[in-house]
Short mmCIF file of C-alpha atoms in Angstrom, two decimals:
data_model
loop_
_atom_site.label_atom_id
_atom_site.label_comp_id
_atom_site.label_asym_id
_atom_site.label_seq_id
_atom_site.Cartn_x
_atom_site.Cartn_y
_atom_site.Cartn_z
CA UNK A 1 112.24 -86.57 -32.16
CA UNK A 2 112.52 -84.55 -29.00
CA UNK A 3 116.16 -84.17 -27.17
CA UNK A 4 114.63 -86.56 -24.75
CA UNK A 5 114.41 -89.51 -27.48
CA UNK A 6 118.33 -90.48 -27.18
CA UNK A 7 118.57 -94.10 -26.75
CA UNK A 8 119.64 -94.84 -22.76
CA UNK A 9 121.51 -98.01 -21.54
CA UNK A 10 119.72 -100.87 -19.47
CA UNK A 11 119.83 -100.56 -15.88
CA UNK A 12 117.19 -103.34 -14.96
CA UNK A 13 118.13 -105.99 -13.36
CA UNK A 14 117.29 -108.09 -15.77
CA UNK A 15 120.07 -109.70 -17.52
CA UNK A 16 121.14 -108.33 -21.16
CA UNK A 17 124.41 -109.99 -21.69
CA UNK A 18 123.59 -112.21 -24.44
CA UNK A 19 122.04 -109.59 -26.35
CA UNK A 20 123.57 -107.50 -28.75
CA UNK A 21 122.63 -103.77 -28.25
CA UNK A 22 119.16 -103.32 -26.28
CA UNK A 23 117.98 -99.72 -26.85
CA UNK A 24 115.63 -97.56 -24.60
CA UNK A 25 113.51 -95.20 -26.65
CA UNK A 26 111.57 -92.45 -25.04
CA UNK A 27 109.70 -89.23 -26.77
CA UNK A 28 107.82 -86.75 -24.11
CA UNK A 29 106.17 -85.69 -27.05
CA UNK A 30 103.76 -88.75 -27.64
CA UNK A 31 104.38 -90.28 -24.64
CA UNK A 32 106.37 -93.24 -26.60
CA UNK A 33 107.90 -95.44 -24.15
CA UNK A 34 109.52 -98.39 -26.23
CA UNK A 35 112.92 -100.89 -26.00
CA UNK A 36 114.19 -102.10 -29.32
CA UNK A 37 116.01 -105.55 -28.55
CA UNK A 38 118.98 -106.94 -31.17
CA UNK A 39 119.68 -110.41 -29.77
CA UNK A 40 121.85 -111.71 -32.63
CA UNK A 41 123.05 -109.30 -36.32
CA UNK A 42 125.93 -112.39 -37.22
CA UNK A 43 123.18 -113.91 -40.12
CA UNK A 44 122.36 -110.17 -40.86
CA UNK A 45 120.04 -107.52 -39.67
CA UNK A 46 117.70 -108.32 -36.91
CA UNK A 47 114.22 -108.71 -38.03
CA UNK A 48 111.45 -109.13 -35.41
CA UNK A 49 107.94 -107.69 -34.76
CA UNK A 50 106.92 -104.50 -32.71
CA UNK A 51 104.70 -105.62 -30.11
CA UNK A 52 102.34 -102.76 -28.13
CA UNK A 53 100.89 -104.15 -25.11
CA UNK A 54 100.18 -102.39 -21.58
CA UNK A 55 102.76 -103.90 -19.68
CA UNK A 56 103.06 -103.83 -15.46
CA UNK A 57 106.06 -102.09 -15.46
CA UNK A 58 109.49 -101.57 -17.71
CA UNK A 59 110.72 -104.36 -16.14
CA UNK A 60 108.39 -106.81 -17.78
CA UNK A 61 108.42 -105.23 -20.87
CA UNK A 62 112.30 -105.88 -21.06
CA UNK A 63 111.90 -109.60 -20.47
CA UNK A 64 109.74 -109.88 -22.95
CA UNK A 65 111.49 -108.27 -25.32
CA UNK A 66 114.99 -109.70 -24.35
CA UNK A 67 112.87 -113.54 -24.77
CA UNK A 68 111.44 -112.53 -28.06
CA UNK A 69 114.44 -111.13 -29.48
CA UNK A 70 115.89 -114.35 -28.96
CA UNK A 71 113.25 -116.29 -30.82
CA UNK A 72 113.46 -114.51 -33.48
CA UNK A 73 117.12 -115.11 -33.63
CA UNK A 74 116.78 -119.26 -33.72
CA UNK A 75 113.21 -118.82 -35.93
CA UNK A 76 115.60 -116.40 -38.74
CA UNK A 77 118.76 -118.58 -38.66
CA UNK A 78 117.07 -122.20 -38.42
CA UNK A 79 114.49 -121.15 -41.20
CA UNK A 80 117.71 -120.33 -43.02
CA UNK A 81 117.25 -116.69 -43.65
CA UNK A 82 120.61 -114.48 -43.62
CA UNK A 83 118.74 -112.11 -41.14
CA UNK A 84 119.61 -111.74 -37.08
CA UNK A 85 116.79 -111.54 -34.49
CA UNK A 86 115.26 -108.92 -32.98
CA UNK A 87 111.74 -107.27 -31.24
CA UNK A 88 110.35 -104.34 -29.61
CA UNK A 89 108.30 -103.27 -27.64
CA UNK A 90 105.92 -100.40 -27.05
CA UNK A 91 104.41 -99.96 -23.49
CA UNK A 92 100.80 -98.71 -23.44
CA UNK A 93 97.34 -100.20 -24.23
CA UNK A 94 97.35 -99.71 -27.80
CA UNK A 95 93.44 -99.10 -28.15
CA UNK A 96 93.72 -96.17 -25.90
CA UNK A 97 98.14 -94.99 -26.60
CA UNK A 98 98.36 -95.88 -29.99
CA UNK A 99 98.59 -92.53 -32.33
CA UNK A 100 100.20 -91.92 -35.56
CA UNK A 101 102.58 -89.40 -34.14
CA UNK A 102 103.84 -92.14 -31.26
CA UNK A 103 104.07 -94.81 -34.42
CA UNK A 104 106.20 -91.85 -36.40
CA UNK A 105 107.92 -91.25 -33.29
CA UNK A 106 109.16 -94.98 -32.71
CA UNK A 107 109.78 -94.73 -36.63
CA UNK A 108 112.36 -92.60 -36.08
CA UNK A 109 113.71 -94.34 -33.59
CA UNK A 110 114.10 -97.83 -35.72
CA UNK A 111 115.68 -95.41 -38.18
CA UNK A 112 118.25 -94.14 -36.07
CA UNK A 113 119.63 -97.58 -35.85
CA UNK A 114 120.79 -97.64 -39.57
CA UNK A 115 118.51 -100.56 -40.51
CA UNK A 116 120.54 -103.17 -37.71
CA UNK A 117 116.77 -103.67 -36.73
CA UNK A 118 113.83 -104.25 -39.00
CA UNK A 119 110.43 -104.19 -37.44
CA UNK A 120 107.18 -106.04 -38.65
CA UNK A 121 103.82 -106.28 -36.74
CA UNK A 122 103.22 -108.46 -34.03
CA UNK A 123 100.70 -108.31 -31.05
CA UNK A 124 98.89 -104.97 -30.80
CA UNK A 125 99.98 -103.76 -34.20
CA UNK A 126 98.75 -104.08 -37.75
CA UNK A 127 99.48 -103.34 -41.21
CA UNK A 128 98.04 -100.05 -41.13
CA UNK A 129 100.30 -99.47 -38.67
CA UNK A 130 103.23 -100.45 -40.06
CA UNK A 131 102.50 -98.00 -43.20
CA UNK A 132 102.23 -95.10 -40.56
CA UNK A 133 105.68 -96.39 -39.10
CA UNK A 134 107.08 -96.65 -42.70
CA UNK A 135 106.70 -92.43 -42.94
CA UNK A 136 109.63 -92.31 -40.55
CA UNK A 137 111.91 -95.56 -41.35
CA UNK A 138 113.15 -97.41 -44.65
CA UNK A 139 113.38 -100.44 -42.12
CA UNK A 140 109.32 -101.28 -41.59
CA UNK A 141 108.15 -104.29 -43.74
CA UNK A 142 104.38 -106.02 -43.39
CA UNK A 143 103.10 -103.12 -45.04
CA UNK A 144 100.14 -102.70 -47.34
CA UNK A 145 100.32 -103.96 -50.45
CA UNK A 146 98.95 -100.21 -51.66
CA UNK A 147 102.24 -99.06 -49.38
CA UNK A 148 104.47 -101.77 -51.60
CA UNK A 149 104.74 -104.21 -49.04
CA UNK A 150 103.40 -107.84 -48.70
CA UNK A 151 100.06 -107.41 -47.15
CA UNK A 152 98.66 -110.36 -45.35
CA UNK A 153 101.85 -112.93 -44.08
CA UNK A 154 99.02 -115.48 -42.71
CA UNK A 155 98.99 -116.69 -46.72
CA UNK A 156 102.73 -117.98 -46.59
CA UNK A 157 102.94 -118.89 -42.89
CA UNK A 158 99.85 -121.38 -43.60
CA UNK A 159 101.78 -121.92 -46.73
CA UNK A 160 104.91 -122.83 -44.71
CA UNK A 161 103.32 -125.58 -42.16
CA UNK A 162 101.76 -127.22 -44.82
CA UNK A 163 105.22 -128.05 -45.67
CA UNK A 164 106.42 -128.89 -42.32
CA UNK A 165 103.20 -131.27 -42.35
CA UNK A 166 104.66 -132.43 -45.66
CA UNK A 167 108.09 -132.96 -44.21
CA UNK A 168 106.93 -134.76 -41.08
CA UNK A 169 104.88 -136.88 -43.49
CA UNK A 170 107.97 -137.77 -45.66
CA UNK A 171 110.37 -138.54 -42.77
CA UNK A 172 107.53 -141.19 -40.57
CA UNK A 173 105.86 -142.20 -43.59
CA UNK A 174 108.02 -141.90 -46.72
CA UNK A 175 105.95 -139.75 -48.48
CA UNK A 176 105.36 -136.01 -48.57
CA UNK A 177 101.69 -135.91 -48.55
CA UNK A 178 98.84 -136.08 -46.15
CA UNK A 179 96.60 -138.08 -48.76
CA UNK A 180 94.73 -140.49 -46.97
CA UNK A 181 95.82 -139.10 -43.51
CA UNK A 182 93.15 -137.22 -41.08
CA UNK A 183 94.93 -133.64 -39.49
CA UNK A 184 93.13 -131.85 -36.96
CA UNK A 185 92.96 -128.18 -37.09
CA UNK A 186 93.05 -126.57 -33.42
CA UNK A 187 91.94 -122.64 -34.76
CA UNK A 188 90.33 -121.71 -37.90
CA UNK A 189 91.11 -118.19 -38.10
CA UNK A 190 93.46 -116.51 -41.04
CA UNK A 191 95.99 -119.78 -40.51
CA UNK A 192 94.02 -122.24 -39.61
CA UNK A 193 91.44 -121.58 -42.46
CA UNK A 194 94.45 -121.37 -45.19
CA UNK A 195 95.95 -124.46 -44.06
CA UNK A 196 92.49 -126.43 -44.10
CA UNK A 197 92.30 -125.51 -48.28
CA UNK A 198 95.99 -126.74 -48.71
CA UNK A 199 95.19 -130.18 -46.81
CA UNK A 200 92.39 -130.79 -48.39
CA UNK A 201 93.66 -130.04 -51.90
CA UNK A 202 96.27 -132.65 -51.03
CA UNK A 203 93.90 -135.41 -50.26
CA UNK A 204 93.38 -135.39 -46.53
CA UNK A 205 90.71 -135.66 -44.38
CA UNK A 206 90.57 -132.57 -42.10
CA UNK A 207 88.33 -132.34 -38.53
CA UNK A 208 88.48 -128.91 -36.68
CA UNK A 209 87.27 -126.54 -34.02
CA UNK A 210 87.05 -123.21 -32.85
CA UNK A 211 85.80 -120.86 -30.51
CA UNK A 212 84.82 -118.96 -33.38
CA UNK A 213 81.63 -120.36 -34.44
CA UNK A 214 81.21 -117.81 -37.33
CA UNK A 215 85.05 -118.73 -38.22
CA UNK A 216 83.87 -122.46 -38.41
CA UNK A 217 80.75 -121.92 -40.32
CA UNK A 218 82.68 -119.47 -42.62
CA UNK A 219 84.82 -122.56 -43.34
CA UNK A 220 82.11 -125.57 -43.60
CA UNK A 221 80.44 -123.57 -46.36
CA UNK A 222 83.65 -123.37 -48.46
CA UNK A 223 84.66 -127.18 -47.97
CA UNK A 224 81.51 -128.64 -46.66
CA UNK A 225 83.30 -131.89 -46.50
CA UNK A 226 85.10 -130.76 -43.40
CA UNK A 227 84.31 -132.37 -40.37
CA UNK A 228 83.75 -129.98 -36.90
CA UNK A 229 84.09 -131.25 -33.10
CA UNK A 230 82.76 -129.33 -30.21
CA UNK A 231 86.29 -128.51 -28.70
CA UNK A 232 90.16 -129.14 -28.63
CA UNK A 233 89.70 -131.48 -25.86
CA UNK A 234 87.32 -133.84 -28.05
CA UNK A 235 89.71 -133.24 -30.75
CA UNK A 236 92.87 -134.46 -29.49
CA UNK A 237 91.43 -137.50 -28.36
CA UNK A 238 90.00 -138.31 -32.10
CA UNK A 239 91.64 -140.46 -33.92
CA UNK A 240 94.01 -137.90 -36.18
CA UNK A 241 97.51 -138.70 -37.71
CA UNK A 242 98.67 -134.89 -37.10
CA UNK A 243 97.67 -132.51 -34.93
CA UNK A 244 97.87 -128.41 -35.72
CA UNK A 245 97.53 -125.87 -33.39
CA UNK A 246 96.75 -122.76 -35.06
CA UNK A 247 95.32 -120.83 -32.18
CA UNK A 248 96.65 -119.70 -28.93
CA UNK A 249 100.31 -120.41 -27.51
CA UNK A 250 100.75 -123.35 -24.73
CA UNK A 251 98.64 -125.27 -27.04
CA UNK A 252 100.80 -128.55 -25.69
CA UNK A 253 100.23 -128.56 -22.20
CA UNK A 254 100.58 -131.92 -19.70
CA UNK A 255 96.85 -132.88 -20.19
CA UNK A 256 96.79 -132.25 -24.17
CA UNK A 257 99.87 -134.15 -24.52
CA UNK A 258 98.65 -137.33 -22.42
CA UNK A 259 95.72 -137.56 -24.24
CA UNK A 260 97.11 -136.69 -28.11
CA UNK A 261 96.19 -139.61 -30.17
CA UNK A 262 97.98 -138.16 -33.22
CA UNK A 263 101.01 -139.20 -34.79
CA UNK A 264 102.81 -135.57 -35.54
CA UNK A 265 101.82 -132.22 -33.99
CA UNK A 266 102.79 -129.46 -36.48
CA UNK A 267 100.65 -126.13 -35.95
CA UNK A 268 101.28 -122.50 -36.89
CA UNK A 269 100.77 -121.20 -32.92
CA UNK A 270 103.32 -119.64 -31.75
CA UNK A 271 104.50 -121.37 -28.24
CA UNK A 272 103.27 -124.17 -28.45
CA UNK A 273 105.38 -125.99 -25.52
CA UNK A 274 104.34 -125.26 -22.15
CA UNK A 275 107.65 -126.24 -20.59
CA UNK A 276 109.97 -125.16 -22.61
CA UNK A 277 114.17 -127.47 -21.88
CA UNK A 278 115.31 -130.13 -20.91
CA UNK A 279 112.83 -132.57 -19.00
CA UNK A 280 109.87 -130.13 -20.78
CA UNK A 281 107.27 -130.82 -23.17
CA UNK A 282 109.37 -131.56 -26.02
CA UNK A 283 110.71 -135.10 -23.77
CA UNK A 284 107.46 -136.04 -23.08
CA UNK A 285 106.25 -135.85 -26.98
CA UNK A 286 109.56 -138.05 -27.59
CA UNK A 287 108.18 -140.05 -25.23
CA UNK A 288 105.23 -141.24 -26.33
CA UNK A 289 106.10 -141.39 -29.82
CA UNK A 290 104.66 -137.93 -31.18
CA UNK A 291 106.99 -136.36 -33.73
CA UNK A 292 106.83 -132.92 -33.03
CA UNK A 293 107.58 -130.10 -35.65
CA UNK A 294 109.26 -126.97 -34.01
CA UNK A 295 106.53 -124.27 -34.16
CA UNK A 296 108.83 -121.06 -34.33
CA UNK A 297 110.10 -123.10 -37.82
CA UNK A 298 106.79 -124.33 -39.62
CA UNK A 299 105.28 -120.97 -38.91
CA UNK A 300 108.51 -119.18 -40.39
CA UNK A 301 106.69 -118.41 -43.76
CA UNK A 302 105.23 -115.16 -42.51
CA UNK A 303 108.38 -113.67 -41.83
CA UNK A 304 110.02 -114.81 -45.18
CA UNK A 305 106.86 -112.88 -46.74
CA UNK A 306 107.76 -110.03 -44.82
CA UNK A 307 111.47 -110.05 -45.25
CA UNK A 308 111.39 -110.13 -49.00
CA UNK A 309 110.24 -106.80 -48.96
CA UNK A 310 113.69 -105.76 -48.22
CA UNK A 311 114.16 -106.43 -51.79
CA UNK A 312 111.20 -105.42 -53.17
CA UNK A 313 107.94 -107.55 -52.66
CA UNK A 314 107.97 -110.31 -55.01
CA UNK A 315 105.34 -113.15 -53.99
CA UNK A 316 106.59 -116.13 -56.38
CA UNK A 317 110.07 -115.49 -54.40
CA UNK A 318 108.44 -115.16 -50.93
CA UNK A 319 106.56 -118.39 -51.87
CA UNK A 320 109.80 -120.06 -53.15
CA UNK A 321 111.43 -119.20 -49.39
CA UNK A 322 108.65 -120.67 -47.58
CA UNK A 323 108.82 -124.11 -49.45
CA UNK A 324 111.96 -124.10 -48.44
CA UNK A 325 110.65 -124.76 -44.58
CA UNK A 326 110.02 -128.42 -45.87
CA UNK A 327 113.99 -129.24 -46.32
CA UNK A 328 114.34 -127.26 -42.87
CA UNK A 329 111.95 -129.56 -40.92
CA UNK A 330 113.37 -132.30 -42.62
CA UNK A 331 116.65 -131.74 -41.54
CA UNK A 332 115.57 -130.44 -37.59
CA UNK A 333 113.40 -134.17 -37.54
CA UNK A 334 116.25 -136.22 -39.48
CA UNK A 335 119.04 -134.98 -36.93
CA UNK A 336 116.98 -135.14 -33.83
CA UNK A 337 116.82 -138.97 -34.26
CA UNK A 338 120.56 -139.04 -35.43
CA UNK A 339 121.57 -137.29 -32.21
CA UNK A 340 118.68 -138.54 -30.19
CA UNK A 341 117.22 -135.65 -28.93
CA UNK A 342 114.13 -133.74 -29.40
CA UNK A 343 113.11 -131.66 -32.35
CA UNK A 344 112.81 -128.91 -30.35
CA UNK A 345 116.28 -129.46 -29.17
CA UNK A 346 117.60 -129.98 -32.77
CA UNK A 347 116.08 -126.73 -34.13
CA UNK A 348 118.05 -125.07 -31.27
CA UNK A 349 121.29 -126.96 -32.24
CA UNK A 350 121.30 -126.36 -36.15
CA UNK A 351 120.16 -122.37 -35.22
CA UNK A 352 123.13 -122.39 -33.07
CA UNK A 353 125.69 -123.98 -35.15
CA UNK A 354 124.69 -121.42 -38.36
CA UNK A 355 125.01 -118.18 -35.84
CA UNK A 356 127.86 -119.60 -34.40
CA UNK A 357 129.53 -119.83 -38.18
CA UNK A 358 129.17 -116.48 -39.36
CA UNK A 359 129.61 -115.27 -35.86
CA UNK A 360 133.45 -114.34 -36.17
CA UNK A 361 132.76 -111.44 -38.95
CA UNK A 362 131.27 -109.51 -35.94
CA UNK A 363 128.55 -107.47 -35.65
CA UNK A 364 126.14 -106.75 -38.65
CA UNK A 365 126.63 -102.76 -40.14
CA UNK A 366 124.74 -101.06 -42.54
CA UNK A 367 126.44 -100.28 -45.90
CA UNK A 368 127.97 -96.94 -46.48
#
C-alpha cells in the first residue's frame, strides 16, 4: 500500500449520515479506486459483496454503495445472522482494470479495517478473485473450496428459497410442500436450475424459461418432465401457484404484476420490486392477493454459505442456517397480516426492531 492508500472522508454530496464509517480507498500504484461502505456493525461485522463495475463517476459509485450497504444490513439481521451490513465498490471495467495486484491492493485495504468489514463477491467479481483478495486480508470469504472456503453459494441460496417456497406454502395452504402445486421458474441458470431439482423432488410440477436456450436444454435433459414456455411474459400468465424469479432484478414490474396469475411470488433475483415504499410494488401484490416473499430474505442462503467460513467452512452447518430462512419467511408473512402491511414492509420492520436491540452496545470492534 502506497502513502496515497489512507482512507479519506466523504465529501460528495451524497448523504452518508445513516451509515456507519464509509471509507475512500485509493492506491496510485494499481490504479485502485474503491469505497468500502459499513451501514450497520450493531448485529456484528458488516458482511457484503465487492462489486467492480465501470461506474460514470465517484458519485454514482457512492450511491450505490451507500444503497447496497444498506441491504445487506436488513438481508443479515432479518435472515437472523449476528453480522452488520456492508459493500464495496471498485470503479473500473473489470475485464479491462481488474489485476491481481489492484485485488491485493483493495485486500489490504479491507484489512486495515480490523475485520469491521467482510467482503464476498458480487457483480464483476468471482471466486478466483476472492482467493487473490484473501493473500492480503483474513476478512475475504466465497473463496475456493481448494483456498478453504465455500465454493459455489448458488447451492444454499437455491437451497434457501426452496424454503421460503415452503414457508409461503405452509402459511396460505397449511402445508410446507409444493406437492401437487405448479411453480414457474423465471431463469434457469446456477439458481434457477438448483431450485427446479428441489421442487421437483418435492412433488411439484415445474414450467420455466430462459433466454438461455442451452441453460434450458441443459435442464430438460436432466428432468425431462419439466415443462418450457417461450418467455416470462407467457409464463406469468400460465396458470402457476408460485412464481420465482431467478434472473434479472425488477423482475415485478407494473405489467408482470397485472398479469401474475400465481398465488405466491418467491424468486432468488435480487430486486425484484420495481418501486420499492410505500404505494410501490409490494401494495399492489397485497392488492391483488399475491403473497409475496421478500427476495433479499429467500435468497439469504448464499450469504449464510459464505459467512460460515468465518468459522471454518462446514457445509452441514451452512445448510442448517439456510433452513432456517423457512421460520424467517414465516414469521415476515405471519406478521405482515397481523400488522396489515406488506411483506416487504414486515421484513423491514423485524430487520429494524433486531438492529435496533443490540444497537445500544455501540459500534462492532474487533477482539484484541
Amino acid at each position: 500500500m502506497t502513502a496515497s492508500s489512507s482512507p479519506t472522508t466523504s465529501t460528495s454530496s451524497t448523504s452518508t449520515s445513516s451509515h456507519e464509517q464509509v471509507v475512500f480507498c485509493h492506491d496510485r500504484t494499481t490504479g485502485l479506486r474503491a469505497i468500502i461502505g459499513i451501514y450497520s456493525t450493531a448485529l456484528g461485522p458488516a458482511l457484503g459483496g465487492t462489486r467492480f463495475y465501470p461506474y460514470a463517476s465517484e458519485d454514482a459509485a457512492l450511491a450505490d454503495v451507500l444503497r447496497l450497504s444498506k441491504g445487506m444490513a436488513y438481508k443479515n439481521a432479518v435472515a437472523g445472522l449476528d453480522l452488520g451490513g456492508g459493500k464495496a465498490v471498485i470503479i473500473g471495467d473489470p475485464a479491462t482494470d481488474k489485476t491481481p495486484d489492484l485485488l491485493r491492493a483493495y485486500g489490504r485495504f479491507v484489512e486495515s479495517l480490523g475485520g469491521r468489514y467482510v467482503t464476498a463477491c458480487d457483480v464483476g467479481t468471482y471466486v478466483a478473485d476472492m482467493d487473490v483478495v484473501s493473500e492480503t486480508t483474513r476478512f475475504a470469504t466465497g473463496r475456493s473450496e481448494a483456498n478453504g472456503g465455500a465454493g459455489d453459494s448458488s447451492v444454499l441460496t437455491a437451497f434457501g428459497v426452496f424454503q421460503g417456497q415452503r414457508a409461503a406454502a405452509q402459511h396460505l395452504w397449511g402445508e410446507p410442500t409444493l406437492k401437487g402445486r405448479t411453480v414457474g421458474i423465471a431463469g434457469v441458470g446456477k439458481v434457477g436450475r438448483i431450485l427446479a431439482g428441489h421442487l421437483l423432488e418435492d412433488g411439484a410440477t415445474v414450467v420455466v424459461t430462459d433466454v438461455n436456450e442451452q441453460a434450458v436444454a441443459a435442464l430438460v435433459a436432466q428432468h425431462p418432465e419439466i415443462e418450457v414456455v417461450a418467455d416470462t411474459a407467457t409464463l406469468v400468465r400460465s396458470d402457476i401457484d408460485v412464481y420465482a424469479p431467478c434472473a434479472l432484478g425488477g423482475a415485478l414490474d407494473d405489467a408482470t404484476v397485472e398479469a401474475l396469475r400465481a398465488t405466491v411470488v418467491c424468486g432468488g433475483a435480487n430486486n425484484q420490486l420495481v418501486v420499492e415504499g410505500e404505494g410501490g410494488t409490494a401494495d399492489r401484490l397485497r392488492e391483488r392477493g399475491i403473497t409475496y416473499a421478500p427476495d433479499f430474505l429467500v435468497n439469504a442462503g448464499g450469504v449464510i454459505q459464505v459467512s460460515d467460513e468465518l468459522h471454518g467452512f462446514d457445509f452441514e452447518r451452512a445448510k442448517k442456517g439456510a433452513a432456517a430462512i423457512f421460520d424467517h419467511t414465516l414469521e415476515v408473512l405471519e406478521t405482515a397480516d397481523a400488522r396489515s402491511i406488506t411483506p416487504a414492509a414486515a421484513a423491514d420492520h423485524i430487520a429494524e426492531e433486531r438492529m435496533a436491540a443490540r444497537a445500544a452496545a455501540g459500534i462492532w470492534l474487533p477482539a484484541h
